[in-house]
Tab-separated table of C-alpha atoms and ligand atoms in Angstrom:
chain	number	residue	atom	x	y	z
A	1	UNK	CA	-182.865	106.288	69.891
A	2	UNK	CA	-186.848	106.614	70.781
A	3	UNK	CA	-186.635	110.074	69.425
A	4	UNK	CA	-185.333	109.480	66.256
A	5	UNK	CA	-186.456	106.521	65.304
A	6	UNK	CA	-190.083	108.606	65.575
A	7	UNK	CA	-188.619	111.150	63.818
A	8	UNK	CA	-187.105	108.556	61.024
A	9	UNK	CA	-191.116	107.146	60.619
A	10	UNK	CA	-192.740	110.545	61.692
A	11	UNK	CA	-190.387	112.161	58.096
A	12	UNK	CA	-191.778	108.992	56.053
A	13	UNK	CA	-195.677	110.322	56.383
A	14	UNK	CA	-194.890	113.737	56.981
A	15	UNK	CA	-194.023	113.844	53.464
A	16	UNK	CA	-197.173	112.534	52.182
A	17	UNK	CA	-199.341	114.177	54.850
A	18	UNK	CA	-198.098	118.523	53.819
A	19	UNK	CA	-200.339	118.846	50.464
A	20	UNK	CA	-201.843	121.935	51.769
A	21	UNK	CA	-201.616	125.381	49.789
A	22	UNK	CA	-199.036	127.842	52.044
A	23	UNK	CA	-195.520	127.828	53.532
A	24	UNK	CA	-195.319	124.512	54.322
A	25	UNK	CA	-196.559	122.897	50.791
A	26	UNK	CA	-193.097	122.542	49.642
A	27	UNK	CA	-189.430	123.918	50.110
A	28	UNK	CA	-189.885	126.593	47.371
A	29	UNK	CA	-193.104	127.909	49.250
A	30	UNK	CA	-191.443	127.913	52.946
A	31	UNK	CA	-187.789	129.821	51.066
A	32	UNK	CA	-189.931	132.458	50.020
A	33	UNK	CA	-192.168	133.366	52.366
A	34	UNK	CA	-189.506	134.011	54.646
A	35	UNK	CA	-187.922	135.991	51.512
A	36	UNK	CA	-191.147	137.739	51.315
A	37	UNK	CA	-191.270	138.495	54.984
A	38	UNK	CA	-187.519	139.804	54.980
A	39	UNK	CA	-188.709	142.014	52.302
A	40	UNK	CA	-191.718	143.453	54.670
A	41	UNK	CA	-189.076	143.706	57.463
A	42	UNK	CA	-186.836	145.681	55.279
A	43	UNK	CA	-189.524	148.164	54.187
A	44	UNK	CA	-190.799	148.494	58.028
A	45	UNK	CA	-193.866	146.187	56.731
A	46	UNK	CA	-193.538	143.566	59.113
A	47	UNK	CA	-197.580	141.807	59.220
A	48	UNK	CA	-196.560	139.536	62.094
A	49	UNK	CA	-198.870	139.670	64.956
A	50	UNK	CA	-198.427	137.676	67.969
A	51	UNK	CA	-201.666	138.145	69.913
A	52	UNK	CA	-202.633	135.841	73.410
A	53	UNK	CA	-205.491	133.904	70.585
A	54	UNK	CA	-202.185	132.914	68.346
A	55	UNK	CA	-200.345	131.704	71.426
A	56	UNK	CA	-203.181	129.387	72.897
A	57	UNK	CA	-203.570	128.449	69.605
A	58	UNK	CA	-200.073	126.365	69.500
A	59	UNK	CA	-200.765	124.879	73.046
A	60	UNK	CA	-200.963	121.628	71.716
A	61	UNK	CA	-198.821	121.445	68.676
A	62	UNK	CA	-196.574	124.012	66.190
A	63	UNK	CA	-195.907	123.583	62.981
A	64	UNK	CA	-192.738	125.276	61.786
A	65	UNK	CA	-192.290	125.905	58.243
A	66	UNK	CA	-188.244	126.124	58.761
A	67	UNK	CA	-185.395	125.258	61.010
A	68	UNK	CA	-183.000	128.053	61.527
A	69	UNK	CA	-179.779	127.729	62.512
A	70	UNK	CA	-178.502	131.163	63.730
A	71	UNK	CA	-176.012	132.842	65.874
A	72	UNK	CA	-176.443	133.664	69.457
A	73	UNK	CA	-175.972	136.904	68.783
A	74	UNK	CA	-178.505	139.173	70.316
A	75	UNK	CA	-178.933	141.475	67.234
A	76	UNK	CA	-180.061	138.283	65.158
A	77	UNK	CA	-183.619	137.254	65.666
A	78	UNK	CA	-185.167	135.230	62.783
A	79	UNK	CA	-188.619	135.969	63.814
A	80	UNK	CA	-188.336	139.641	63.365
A	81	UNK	CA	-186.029	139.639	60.358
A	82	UNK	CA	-188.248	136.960	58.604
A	83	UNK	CA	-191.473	138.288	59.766
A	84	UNK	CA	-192.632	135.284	61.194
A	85	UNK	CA	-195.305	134.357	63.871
A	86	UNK	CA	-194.674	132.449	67.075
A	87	UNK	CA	-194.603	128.775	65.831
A	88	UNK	CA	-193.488	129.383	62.226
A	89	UNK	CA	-189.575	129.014	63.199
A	90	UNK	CA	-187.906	126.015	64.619
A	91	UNK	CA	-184.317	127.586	66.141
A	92	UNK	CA	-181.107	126.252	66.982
A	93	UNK	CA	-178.862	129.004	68.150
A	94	UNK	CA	-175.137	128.930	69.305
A	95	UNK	CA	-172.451	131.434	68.353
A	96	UNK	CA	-171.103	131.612	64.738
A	97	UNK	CA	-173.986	129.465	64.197
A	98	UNK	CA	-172.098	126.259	63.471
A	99	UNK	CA	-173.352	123.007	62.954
A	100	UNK	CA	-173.095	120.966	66.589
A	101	UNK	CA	-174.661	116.823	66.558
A	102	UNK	CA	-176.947	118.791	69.211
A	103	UNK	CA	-177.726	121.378	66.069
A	104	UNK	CA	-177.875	118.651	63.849
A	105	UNK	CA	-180.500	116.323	66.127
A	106	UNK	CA	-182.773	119.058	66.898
A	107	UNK	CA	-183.101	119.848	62.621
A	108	UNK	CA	-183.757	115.976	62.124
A	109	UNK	CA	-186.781	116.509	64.624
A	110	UNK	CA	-187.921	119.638	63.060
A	111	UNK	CA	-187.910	118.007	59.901
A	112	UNK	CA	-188.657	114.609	60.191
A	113	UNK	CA	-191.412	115.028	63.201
A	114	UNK	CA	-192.628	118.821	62.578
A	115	UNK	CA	-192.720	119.053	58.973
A	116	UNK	CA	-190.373	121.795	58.233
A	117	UNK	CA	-189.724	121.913	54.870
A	118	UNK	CA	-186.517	124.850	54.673
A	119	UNK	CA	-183.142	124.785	56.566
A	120	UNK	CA	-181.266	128.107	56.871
A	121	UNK	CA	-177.873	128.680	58.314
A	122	UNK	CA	-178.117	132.604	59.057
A	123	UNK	CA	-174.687	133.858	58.870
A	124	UNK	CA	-174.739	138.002	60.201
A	125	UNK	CA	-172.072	140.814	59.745
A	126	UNK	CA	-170.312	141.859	62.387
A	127	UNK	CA	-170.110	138.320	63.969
A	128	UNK	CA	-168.016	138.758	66.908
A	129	UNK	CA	-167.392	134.914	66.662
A	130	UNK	CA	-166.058	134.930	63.253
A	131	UNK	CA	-163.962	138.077	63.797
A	132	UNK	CA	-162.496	136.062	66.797
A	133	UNK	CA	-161.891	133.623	64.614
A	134	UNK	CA	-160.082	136.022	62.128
A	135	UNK	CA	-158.710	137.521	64.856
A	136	UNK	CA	-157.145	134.320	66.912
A	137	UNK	CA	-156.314	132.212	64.041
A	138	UNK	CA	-153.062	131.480	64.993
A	139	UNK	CA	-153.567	131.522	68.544
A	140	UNK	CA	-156.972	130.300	69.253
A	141	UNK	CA	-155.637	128.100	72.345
A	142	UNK	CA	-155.228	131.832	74.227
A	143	UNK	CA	-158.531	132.124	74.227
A	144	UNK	CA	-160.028	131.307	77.795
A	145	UNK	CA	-162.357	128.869	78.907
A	146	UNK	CA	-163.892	126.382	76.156
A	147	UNK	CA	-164.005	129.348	73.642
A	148	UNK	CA	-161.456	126.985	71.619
A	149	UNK	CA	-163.134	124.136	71.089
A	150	UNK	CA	-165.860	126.159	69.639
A	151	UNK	CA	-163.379	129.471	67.617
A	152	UNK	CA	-161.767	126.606	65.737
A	153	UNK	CA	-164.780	125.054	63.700
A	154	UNK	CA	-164.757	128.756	62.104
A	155	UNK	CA	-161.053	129.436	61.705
A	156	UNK	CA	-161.210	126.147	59.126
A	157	UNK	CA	-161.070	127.176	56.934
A	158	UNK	CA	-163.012	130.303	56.382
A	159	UNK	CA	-160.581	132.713	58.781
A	160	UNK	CA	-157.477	131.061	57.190
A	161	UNK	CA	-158.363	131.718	53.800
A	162	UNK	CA	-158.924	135.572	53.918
A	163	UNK	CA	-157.434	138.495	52.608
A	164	UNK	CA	-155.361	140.189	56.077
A	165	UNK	CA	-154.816	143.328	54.123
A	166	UNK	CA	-158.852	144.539	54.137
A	167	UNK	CA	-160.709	144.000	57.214
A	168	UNK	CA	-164.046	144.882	56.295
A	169	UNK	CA	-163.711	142.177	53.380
A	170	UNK	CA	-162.076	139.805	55.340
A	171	UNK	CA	-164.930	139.823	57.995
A	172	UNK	CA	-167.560	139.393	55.229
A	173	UNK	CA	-166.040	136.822	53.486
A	174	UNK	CA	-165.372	134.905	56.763
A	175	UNK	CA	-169.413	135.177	57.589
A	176	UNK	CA	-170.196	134.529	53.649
A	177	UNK	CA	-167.789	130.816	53.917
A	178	UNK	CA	-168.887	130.217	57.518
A	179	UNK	CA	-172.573	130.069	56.517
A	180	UNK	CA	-172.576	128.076	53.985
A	181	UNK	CA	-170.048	125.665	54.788
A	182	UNK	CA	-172.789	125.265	57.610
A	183	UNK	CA	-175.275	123.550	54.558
A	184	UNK	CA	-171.950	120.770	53.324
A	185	UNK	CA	-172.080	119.993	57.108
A	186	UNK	CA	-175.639	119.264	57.851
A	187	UNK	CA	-175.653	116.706	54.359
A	188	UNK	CA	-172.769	115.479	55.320
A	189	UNK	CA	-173.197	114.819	58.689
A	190	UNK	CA	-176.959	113.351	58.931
A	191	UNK	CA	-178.254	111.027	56.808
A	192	UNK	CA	-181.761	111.378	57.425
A	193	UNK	CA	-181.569	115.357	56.553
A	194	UNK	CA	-179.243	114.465	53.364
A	195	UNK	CA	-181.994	111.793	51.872
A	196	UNK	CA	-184.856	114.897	52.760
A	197	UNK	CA	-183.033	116.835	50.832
A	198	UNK	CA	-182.274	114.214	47.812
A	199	UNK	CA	-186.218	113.355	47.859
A	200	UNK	CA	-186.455	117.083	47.288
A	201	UNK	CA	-188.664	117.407	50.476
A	202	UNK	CA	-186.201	119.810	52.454
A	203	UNK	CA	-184.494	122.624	51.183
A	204	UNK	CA	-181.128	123.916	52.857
A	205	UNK	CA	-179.884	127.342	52.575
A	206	UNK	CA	-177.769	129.427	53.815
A	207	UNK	CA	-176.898	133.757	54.243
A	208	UNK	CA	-176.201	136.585	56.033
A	209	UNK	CA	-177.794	139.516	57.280
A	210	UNK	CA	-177.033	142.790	57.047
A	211	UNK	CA	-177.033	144.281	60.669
A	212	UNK	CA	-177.850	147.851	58.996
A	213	UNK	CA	-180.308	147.124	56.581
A	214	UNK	CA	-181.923	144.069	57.793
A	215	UNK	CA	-181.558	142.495	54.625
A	216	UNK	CA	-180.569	138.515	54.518
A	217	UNK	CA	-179.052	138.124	51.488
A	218	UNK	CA	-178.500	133.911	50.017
A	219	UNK	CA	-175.233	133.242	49.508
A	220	UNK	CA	-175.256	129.662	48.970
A	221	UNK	CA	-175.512	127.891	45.628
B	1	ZN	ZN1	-172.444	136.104	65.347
């Protein structure tokens, strides 16, 4: 309760206390400079350099300019496909990147005490979660160990509600509904993110990235 009831008075200044020019002046600025940086990634551009100066430089405090919620996947890195610097990205990570109360505490501190300004639930192609999900949909209690509890968050309803007769679009579709039923669920489920976001001080997105290209596309509204 200590924790967020510093994060609940740490939000109400934090918001008067980010006037400064750069990512973190406002949702719009943090949403596209990791657009911009996707684009440098893309182009083999990337800027980012994290040198031993820049990490002694956060000893004592970072200051994120988004949360990212992302799978554990290993081929998904948010740093390197946003070309960000050590500090600039607060993660929460757990396969099919779905929204957990431990996801869901973590963002309220990284908005409410840090100052991020931008949410983004990172959906990827070829999400072996999700094509479990597609895959086990009917059967998910056959899985072994606690692979269940976590398969069936994605199997409702974005597994359910896909086209069997085309895999490929099947699988993307799944990813596409996964991630951004990911946004519904973090404004539905926390009250503290949901009146950021009505203020207009926090921004929550959410996309996929293309494992070939690199490219995160937004695919919510
Ligand atoms: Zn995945």
């Amino acid at each position: 309760m200590a924790l967020l009831t510093a994060a609940a008075m740490a939000f109400t200044t934090s918001a008067n206390t980010t006037a400064e020019d750069g990512p973190r002046s406002s949702p719009e600025a943090a949403i596209k400079a990791l657009m911009d940086g996707n684009k440098r990634y893309v182009a083999n551009k990337a800027t980012s350099e994290n040198t031993p100066s820049a990490r002694t430089a956060l000893t004592e405090t970072h200051e994120p300019i988004a949360a990212i919620l992302r799978c554990s996947d290993a081929r998904v890195a948010p740093e390197i496909v946003f070309d960000q610097p050590l500090g600039g990205l607060f993660i929460g990570a757990v396969a099919g990147n779905i929204v957990t109360p431990e996801v869901i505490a973590s963002f309220e501190y990284a908005v409410g005490v840090l100052g991020a300004k931008a949410i983004v639930v990172m959906g990827h192609r070829h999400c072996g979660a999700v094509e479990t999900a597609i895959e086990f949909r009917n059967k998910s209690d056959q899985l072994p160990g606690s692979l269940p509890m976590l398969i069936d968050q994605i199997i409702v309803p974005c597994a359910l509600d896909t086209d069997p007769s085309d895999v490929a679009t099947q699988e993307h579709e799944a990813v596409i509904c996964n991630a951004n039923k990911g946004v519904g669920q973090l404004l539905a489920r926390s009250t503290m993110l949901a009146e950021a976001h009505k203020t207009g001080e926090l921004t929550i997105i959410a996309g996929v990235q293309d494992l070939k290209t690199g490219r995160f596309t937004v695919t919510s509204e």
